[in-house]
Short mmCIF file of C-alpha atoms in Angstrom, two decimals:
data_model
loop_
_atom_site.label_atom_id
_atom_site.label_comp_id
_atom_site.label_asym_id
_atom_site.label_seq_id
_atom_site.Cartn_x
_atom_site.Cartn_y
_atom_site.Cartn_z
CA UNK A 1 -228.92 22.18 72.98
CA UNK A 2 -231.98 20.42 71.62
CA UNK A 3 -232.54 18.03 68.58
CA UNK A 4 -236.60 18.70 67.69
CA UNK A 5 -238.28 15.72 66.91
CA UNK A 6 -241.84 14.59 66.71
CA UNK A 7 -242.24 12.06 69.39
CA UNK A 8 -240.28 12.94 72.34
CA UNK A 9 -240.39 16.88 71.63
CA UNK A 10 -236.76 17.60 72.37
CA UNK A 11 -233.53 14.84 73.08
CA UNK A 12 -230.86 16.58 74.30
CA UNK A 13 -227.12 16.84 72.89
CA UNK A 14 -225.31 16.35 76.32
CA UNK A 15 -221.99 17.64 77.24
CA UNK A 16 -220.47 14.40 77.05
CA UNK A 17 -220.73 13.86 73.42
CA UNK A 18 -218.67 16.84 72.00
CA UNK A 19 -215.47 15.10 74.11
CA UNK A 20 -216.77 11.58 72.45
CA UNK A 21 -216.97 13.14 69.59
CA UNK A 22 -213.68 14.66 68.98
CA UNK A 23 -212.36 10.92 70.77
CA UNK A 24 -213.58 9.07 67.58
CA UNK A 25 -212.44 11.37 65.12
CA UNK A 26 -208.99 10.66 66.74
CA UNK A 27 -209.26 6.98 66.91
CA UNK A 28 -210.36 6.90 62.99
CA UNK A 29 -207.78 8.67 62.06
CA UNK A 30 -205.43 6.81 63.91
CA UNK A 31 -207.02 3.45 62.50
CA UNK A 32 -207.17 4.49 58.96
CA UNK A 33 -203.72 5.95 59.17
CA UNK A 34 -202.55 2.66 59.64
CA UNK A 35 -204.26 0.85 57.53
CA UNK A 36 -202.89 3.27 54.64
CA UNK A 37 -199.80 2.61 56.03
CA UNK A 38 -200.06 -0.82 55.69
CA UNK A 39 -201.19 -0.96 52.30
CA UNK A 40 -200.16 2.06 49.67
CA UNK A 41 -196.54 0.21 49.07
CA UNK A 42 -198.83 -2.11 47.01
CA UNK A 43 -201.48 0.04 46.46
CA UNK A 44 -200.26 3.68 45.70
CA UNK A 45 -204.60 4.58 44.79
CA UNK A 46 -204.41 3.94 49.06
CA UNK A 47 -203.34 7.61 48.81
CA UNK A 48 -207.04 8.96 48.61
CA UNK A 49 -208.16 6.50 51.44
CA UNK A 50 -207.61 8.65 53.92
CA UNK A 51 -209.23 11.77 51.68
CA UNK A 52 -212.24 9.65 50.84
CA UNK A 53 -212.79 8.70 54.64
CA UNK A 54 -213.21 12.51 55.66
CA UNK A 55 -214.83 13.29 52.69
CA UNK A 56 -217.32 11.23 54.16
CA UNK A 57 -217.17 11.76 57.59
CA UNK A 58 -217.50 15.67 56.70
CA UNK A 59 -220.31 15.07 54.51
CA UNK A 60 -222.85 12.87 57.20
CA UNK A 61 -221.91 15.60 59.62
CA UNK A 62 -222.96 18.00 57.11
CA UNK A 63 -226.16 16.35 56.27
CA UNK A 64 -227.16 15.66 59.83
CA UNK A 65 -226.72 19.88 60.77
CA UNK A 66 -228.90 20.92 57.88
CA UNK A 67 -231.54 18.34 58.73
CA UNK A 68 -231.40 19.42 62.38
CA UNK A 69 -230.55 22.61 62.56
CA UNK A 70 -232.24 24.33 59.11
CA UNK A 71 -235.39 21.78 58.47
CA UNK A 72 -235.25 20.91 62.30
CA UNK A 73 -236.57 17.71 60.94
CA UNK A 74 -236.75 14.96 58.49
CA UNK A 75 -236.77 10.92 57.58
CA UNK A 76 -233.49 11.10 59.45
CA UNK A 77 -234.99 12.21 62.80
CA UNK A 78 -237.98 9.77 62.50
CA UNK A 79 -235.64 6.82 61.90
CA UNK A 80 -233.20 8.12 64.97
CA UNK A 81 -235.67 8.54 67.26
CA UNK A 82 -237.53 5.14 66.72
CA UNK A 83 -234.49 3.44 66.86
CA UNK A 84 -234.09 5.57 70.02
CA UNK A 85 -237.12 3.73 71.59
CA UNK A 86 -235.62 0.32 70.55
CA UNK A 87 -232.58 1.56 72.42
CA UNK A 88 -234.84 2.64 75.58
CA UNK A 89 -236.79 -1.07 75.43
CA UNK A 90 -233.28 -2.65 75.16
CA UNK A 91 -232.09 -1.27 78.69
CA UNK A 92 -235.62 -1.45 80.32
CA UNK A 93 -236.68 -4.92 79.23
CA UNK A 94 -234.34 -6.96 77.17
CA UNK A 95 -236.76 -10.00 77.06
CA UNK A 96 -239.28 -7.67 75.13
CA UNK A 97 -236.40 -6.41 73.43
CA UNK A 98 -235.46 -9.29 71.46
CA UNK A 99 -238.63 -10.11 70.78
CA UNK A 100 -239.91 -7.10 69.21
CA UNK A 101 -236.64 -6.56 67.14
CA UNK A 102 -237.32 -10.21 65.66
CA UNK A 103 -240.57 -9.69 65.43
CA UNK A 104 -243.29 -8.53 62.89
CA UNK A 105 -244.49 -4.76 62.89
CA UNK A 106 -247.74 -5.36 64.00
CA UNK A 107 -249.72 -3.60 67.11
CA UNK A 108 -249.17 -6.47 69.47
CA UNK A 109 -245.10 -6.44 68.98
CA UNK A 110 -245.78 -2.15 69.64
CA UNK A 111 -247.13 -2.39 73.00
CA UNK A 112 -244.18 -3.48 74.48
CA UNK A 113 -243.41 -0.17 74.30
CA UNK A 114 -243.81 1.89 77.38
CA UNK A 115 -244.04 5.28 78.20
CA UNK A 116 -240.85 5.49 79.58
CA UNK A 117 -239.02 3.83 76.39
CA UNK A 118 -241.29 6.04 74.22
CA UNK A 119 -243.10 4.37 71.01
CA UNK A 120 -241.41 4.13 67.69
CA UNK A 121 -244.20 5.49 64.97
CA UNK A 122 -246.31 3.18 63.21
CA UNK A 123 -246.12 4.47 60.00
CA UNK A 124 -242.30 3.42 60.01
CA UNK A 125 -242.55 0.59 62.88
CA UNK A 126 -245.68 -1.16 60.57
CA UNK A 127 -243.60 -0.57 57.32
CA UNK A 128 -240.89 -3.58 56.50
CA UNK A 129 -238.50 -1.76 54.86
CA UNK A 130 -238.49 1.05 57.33
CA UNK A 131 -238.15 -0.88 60.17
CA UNK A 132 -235.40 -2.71 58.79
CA UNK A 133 -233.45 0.57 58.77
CA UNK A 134 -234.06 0.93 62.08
CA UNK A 135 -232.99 -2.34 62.79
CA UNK A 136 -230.03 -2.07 61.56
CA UNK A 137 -229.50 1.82 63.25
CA UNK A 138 -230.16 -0.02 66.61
CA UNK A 139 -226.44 -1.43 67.51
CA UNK A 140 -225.12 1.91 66.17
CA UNK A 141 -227.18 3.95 68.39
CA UNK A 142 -226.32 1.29 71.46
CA UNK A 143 -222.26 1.97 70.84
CA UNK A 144 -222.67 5.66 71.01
CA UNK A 145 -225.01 5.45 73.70
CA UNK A 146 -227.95 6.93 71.14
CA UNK A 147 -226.21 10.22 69.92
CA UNK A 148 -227.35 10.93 66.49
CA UNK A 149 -224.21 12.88 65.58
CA UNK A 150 -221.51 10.12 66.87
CA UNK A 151 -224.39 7.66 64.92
CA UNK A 152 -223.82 9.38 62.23
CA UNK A 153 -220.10 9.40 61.93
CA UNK A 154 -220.30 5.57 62.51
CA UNK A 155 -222.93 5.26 59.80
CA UNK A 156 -220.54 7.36 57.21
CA UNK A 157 -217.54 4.80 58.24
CA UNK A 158 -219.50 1.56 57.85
CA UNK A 159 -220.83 2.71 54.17
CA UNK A 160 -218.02 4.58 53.30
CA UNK A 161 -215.96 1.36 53.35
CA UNK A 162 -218.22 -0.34 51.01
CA UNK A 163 -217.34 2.31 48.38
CA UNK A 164 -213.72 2.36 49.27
CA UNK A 165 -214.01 -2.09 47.87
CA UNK A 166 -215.91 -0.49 44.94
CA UNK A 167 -212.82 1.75 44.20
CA UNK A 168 -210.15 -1.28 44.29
CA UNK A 169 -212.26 -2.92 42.36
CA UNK A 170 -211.93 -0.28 39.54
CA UNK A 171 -208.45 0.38 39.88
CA UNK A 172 -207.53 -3.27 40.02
CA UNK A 173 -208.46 -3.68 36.24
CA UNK A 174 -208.00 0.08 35.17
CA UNK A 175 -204.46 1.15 37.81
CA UNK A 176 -203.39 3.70 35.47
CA UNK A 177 -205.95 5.83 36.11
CA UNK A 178 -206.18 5.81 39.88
CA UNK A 179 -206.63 9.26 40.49
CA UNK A 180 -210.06 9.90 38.01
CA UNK A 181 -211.51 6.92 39.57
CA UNK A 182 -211.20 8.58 42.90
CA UNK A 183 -212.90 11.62 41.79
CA UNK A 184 -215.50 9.66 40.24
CA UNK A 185 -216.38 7.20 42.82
CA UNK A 186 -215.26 8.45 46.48
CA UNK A 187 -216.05 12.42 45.78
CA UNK A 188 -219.44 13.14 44.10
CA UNK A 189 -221.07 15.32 46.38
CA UNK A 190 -224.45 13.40 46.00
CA UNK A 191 -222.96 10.03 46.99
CA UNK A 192 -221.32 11.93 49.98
CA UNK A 193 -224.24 13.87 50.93
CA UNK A 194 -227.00 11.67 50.38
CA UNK A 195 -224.86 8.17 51.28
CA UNK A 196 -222.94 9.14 54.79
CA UNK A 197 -226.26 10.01 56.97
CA UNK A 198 -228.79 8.24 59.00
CA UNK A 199 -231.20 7.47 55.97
CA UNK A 200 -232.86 4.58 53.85
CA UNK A 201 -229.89 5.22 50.99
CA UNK A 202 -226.68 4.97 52.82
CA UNK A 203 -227.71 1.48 53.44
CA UNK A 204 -228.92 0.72 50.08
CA UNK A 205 -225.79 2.00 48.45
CA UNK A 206 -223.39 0.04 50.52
CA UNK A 207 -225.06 -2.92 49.75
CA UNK A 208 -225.42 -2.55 46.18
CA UNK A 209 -221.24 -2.06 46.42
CA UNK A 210 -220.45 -4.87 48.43
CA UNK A 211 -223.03 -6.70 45.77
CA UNK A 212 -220.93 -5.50 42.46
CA UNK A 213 -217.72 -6.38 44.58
CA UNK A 214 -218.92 -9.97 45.50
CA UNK A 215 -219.71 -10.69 42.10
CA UNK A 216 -216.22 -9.48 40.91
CA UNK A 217 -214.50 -11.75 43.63
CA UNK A 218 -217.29 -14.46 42.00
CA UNK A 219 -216.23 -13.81 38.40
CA UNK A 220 -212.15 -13.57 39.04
CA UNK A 221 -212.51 -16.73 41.41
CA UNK A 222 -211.36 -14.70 44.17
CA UNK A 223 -211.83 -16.42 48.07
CA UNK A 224 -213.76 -19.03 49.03
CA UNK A 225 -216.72 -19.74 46.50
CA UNK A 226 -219.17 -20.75 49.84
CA UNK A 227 -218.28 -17.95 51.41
CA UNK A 228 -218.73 -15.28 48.54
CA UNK A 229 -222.25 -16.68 48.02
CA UNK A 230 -223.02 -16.47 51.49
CA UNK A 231 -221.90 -12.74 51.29
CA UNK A 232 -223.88 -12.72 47.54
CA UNK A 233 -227.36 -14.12 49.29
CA UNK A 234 -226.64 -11.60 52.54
CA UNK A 235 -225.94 -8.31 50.51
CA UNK A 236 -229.03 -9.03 48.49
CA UNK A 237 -231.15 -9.61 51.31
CA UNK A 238 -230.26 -6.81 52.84
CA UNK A 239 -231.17 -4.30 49.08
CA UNK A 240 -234.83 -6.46 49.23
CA UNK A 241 -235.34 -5.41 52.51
CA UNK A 242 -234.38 -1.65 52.16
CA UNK A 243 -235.09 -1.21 48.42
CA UNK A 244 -236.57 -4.21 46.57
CA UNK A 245 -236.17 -2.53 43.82
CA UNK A 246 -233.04 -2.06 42.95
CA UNK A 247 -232.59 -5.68 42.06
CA UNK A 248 -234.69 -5.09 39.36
CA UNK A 249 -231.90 -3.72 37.52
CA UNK A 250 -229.04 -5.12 39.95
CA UNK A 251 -230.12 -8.99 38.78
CA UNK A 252 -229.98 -8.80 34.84
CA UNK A 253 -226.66 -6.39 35.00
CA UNK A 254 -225.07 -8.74 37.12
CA UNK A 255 -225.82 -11.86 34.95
CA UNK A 256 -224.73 -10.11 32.16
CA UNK A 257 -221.27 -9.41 33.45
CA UNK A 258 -221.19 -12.98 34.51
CA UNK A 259 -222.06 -14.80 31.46
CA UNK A 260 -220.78 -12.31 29.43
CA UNK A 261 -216.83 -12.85 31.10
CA UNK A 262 -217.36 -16.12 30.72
CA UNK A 263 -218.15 -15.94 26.75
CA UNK A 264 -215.04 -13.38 26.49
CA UNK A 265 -212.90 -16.31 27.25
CA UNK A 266 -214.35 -18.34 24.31
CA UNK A 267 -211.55 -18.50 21.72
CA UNK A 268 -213.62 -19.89 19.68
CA UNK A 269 -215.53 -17.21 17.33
CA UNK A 270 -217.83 -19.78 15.84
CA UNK A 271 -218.97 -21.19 19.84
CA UNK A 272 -218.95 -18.21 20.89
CA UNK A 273 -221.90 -16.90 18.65
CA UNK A 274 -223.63 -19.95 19.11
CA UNK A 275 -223.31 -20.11 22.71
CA UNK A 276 -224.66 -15.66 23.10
CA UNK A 277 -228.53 -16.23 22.29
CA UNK A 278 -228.60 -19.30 24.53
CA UNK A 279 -227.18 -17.19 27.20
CA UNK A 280 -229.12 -14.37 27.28
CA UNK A 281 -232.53 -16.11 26.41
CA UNK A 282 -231.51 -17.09 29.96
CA UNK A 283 -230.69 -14.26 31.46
CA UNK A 284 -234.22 -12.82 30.62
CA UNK A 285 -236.49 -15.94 31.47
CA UNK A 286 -234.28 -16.00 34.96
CA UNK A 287 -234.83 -12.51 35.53
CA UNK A 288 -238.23 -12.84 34.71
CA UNK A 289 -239.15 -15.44 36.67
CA UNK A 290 -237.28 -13.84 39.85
CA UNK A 291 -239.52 -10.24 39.35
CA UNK A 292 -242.43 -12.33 39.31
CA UNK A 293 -241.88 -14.11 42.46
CA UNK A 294 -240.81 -11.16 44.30
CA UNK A 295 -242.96 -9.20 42.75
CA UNK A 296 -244.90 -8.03 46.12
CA UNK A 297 -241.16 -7.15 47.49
CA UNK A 298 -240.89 -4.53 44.63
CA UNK A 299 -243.62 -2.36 45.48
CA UNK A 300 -244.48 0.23 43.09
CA UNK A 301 -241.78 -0.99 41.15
CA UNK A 302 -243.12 -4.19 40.41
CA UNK A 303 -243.81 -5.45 36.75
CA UNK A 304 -247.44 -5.55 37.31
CA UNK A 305 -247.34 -2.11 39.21
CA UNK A 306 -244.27 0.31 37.36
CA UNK A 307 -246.46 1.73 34.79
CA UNK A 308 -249.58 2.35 36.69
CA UNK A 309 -247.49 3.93 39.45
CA UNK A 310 -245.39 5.77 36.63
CA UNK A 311 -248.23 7.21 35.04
CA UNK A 312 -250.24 8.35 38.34
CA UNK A 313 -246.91 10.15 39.31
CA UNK A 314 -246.60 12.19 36.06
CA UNK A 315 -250.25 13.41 36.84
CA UNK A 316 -249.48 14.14 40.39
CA UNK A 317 -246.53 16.40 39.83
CA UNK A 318 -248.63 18.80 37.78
CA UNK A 319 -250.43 19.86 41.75
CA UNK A 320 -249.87 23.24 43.00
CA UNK A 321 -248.39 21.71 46.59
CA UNK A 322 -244.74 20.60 44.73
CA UNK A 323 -244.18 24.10 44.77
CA UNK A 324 -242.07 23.57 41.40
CA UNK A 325 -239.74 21.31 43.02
CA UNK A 326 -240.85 18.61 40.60
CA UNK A 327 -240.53 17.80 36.74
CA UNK A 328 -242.75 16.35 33.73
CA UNK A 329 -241.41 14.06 31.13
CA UNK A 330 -244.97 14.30 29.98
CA UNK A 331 -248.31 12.10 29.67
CA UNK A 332 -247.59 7.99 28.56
CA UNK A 333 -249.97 5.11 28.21
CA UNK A 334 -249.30 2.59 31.22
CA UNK A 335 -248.22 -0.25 28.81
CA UNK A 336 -244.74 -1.51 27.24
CA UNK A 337 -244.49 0.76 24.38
CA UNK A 338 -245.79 3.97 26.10
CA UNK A 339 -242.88 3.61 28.59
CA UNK A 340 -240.19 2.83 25.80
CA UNK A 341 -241.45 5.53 24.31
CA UNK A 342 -240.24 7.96 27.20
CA UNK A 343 -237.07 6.18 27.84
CA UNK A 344 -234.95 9.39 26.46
CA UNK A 345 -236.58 11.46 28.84
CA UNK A 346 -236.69 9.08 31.68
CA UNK A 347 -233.27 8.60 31.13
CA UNK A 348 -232.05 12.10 31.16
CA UNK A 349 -233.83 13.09 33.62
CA UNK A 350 -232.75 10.16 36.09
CA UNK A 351 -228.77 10.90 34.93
CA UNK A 352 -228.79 14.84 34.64
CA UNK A 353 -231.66 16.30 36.35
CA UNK A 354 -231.84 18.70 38.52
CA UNK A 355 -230.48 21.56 36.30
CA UNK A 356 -228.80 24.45 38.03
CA UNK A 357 -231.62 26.34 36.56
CA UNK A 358 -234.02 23.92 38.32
CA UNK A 359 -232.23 23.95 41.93
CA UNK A 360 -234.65 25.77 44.49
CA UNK A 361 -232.39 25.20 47.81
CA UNK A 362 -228.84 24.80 48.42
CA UNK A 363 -228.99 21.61 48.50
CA UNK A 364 -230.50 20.88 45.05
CA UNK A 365 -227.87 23.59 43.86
CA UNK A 366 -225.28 21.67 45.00
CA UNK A 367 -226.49 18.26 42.62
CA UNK A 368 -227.67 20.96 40.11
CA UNK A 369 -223.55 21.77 39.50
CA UNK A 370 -222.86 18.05 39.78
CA UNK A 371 -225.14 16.93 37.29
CA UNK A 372 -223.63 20.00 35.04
CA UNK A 373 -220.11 18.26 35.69
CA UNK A 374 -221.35 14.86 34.64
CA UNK A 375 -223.32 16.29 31.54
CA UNK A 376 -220.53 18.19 30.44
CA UNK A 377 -218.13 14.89 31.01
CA UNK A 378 -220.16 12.64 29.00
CA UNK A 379 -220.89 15.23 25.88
CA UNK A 380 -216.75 16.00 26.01
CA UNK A 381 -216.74 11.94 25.37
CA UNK A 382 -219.77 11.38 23.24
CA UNK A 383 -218.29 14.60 20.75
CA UNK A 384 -214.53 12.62 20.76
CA UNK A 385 -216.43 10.97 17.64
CA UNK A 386 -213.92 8.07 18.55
CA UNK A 387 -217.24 5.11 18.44
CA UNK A 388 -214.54 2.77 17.54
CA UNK A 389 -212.66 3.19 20.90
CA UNK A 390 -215.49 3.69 22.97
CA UNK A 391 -216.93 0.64 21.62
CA UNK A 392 -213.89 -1.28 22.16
CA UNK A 393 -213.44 -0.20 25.71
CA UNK A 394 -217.30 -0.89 26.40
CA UNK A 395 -217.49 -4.22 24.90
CA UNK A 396 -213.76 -5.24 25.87
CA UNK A 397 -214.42 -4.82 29.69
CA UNK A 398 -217.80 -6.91 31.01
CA UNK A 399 -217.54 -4.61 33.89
CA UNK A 400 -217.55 -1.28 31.98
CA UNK A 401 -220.64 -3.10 29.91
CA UNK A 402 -222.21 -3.88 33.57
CA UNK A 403 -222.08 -0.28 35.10
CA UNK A 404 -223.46 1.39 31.45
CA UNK A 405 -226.28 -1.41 32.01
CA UNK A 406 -227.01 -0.42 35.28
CA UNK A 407 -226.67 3.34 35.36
CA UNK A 408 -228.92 3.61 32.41
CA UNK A 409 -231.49 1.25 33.30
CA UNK A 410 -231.85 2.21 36.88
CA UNK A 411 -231.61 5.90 35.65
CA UNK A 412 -235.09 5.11 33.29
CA UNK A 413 -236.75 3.22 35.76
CA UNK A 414 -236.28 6.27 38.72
CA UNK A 415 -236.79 8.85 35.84
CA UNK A 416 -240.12 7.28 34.88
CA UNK A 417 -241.61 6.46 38.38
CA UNK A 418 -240.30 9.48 40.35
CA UNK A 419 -241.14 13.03 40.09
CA UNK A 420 -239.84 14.84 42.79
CA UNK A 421 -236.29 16.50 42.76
CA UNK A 422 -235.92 15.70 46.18
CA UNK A 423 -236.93 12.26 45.91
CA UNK A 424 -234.73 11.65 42.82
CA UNK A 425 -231.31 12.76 44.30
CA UNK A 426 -231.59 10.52 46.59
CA UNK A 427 -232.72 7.78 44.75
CA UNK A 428 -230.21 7.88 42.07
CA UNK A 429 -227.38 7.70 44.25
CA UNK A 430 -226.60 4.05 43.89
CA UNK A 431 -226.05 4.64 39.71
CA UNK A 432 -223.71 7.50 40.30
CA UNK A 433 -220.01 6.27 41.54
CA UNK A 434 -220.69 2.89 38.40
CA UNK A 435 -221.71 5.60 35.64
CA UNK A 436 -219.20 8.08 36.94
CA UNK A 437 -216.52 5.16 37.03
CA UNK A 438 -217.21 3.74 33.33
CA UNK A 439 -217.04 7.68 32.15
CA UNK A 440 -213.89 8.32 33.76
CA UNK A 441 -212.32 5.08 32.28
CA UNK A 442 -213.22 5.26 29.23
CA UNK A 443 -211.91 9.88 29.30
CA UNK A 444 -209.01 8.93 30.33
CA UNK A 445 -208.22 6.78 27.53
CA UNK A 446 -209.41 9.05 24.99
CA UNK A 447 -207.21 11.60 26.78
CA UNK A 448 -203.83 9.00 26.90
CA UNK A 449 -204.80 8.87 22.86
CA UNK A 450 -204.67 12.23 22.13
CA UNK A 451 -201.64 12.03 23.97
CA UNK A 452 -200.27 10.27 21.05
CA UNK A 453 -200.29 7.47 23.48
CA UNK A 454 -201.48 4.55 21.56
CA UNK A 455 -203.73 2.46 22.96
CA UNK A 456 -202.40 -1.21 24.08
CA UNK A 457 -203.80 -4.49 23.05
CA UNK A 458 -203.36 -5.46 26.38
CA UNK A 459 -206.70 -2.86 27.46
CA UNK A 460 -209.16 -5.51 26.83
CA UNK A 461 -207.84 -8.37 28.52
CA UNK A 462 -207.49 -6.18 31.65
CA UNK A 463 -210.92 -6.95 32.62
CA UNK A 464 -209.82 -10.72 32.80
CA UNK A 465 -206.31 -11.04 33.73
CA UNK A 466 -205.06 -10.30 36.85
CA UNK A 467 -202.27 -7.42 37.06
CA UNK A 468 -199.29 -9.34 38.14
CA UNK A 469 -197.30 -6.33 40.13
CA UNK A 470 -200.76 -5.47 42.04
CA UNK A 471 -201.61 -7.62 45.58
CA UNK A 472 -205.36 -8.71 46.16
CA UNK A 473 -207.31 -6.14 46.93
CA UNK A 474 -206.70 -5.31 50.65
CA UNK A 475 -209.32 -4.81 53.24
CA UNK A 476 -210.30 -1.57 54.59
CA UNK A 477 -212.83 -1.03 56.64
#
């Protein structure tokens, strides 16, 4: 059997894989057993770890059979089978090797490649952000001795532990309602689609995790400060290089949740008030001042860029070649106020679109019924008509307050600059386990209410105070 690519024609699946395959499925089950083991006496939410692991692990598999064996091939096979020549240089010259991996993507650093390694394309070798994906595929592919299905199983594991940390993170302030925030985080069938295969956004999501879970271990003082920046400056790197611009939204969100924690704990009304405009006069001139200077990192996305690039992409989806796999939230002047103007469509689009009526493939049909699930989720707690709790909840929690922030922003900027149903499934992956989180929180307290449960004073000092019957937040993966 034959994976079809474009530069080496045909790599093989050998025989030897399918009993190395079926050998790691039995040595992660056998790992994560334990480690559930090990940790649900403290941790009963450790229940779904196992779930959420397969769930996963089912879901790259999945994703790498309809690439290969429907479309045949795909941004998956191009990044596999450059980081297959890496691979190739890295047994036939390790000198070269190192040097090319450290190196820039220019020409020279490409012919060190041979004819016998095989030559990574240029369009993704001379690309940064591309060829740090492959980068970072190369050590995967050299364990499994460059088999893109045991590759992608490892792939699924690495990320899939970065939303397991996003989970405890949840459930450490919110415990009571474990078993939503599973469903919400570890089983949306985007995240496990789109976010366990051998693709730009399985990296950027695990990264934007482990960068919301840093800053929580920042904020509730937990570890070593030193070594939660280092982690902060790494994880951050590592979204630049992939997706610059997810910071965009990523830096103000997460300086809002800081600050704002920190004015939460003013007792003081009168301070308090005084101290808000001070901090978020610097929360905009820092963020700011860090878009401009990375401004060339950001792309398209880039203050100077987003609107021209937003507008030119409205025009483009109107050609014949999308083949109605696109959408239109209609013509806008590339300035401030043209784009606020189309922030309710931007928005909707980026958090509910594709419709089921929209969904062309199997694939799309699949987010199509998701999107109906989240829709109908958020108009069952918009139509409570309980503002007063919702409010509460929002405003009493910094990190409920940081994933609405997020999900909404990053769902106006991808609405506005993307136009392709394809693309935008993809790209809005990162948004969905933090909106999907904040929703489920704040249902199931509306739910407990109508329960004739009342709800407890102490609900808005969970965000700050540490649940004394509940361990630190155990490591996984």
């Amino acid at each position: 059997m034959y994976i079809q690519t474009y530069t080496y024609g045909k790599v093989p699946i050998e025989l030897w894989e399918i009993p190395a395959f079926l050998t790691l499925l039995v040595i992660l089950y056998v790992i994560a057993g334990r480690i559930k083991r090990k940790n649900i006496r403290q941790l009963p939410e450790y229940k779904y770890f196992l779930y959420g692991l397969w769930a996963k692990v089912i879901g790259g598999i999945f994703f790498a059979c309809i690439y290969v064996f429907y479309y045949g091939q795909g941004d998956t096979t191009s990044y596999y089978e450059c980081s297959m020549s890496f691979c190739k240089l890295f047994y036939h010259d390790l000198d070269s090797f190192f040097k090319v991996y450290f190196g820039p993507g220019t020409q020279e650093m490409k012919s060190f490649f041979t004819a016998e390694t095989g030559e990574p394309m240029m369009y993704m070798f001379g690309e940064g952000a591309t060829r740090f994906v492959i980068k970072i595929l190369v050590p995967f592919m050299l364990v499994t001795g460059s088999s893109y299905f045991l590759t992608t199983i490892l792939v699924a594991v690495v990320t899939y532990g970065a939303l397991w940390k996003l989970y405890l993170v949840f459930t450490s302030y919110f415990p009571a309602y474990h078993k939503n925030l599973a469903l919400g985080i570890l089983f949306m069938p985007s995240v496990i689609f789109w976010g366990s295969g051998i693709l730009k956004d399985s990296f950027t999501l695990a990264a934007t995790c482990y960068l919301m879970v840093t800053t929580n271990d920042l904020i509730m003082k937990r570890g070593s400060l030193f070594w939660n920046l280092i982690k902060l400056v790494l994880f951050a790197w590592i979204v630049l290089s992939i997706k610059a611009y997810v910071l965009l939204i990523l830096l103000p969100s997460s300086l809002v949740w800081i600050f704002y924690s920190r004015i939460k704990r003013i007792r003081n009304r009168l301070v308090r008030y005084m101290v808000v405009p001070f901090i978020y006069v610097t929360i905009i001139a820092g963020s700011y001042l860090a878009f401009v200077g990375l401004g060339e990192s950001f792309g398209k996305f880039s203050i100077e860029k987003a609107l021209q690039t937003a507008v030119v992409t409205q025009k483009d989806l109107k050609q014949d070649y999308y083949e109605g796999n696109s959408f239109d939230i209609g013509e806008f002047e590339p300035t401030p106020a043209g784009a606020v103007a189309k922030f309710p469509a931007a928005t909707l689009a980026g958090l509910y679109r594709p419709t089921i009526l929209e969904s062309k493939n199997i694939v799309m049909l699949i987010s199509g019924l998701e999107n109906l699930f989240i829709l109908g989720l958020t108009i069952v707690v918009l139509f409570s008509f309980r503002w007063r709790v919702i409010a509460r909840l929002i405003s009493g929690n910094p990190i409920i307050l940081y994933s609405f922030m997020f999900s909404i922003l990053f769902a106006f900027m991808i609405g506005i600059t993307t136009s392709n149903f394809g693309a935008l499934v993809r790209f809005k992956i990162p948004l969905i386990p933090l909106y999907m989180a904040s929703i489920m929180v704040i249902y199931s307290e509306l739910k407990k209410q109508r329960s004739s449960y009342p709800i407890k004073s102490s609900l808005k000092k969970q965000s700050f105070q540490k649940v004394s019957s509940r361990k630190h937040i155990a490591t996984s993966l």
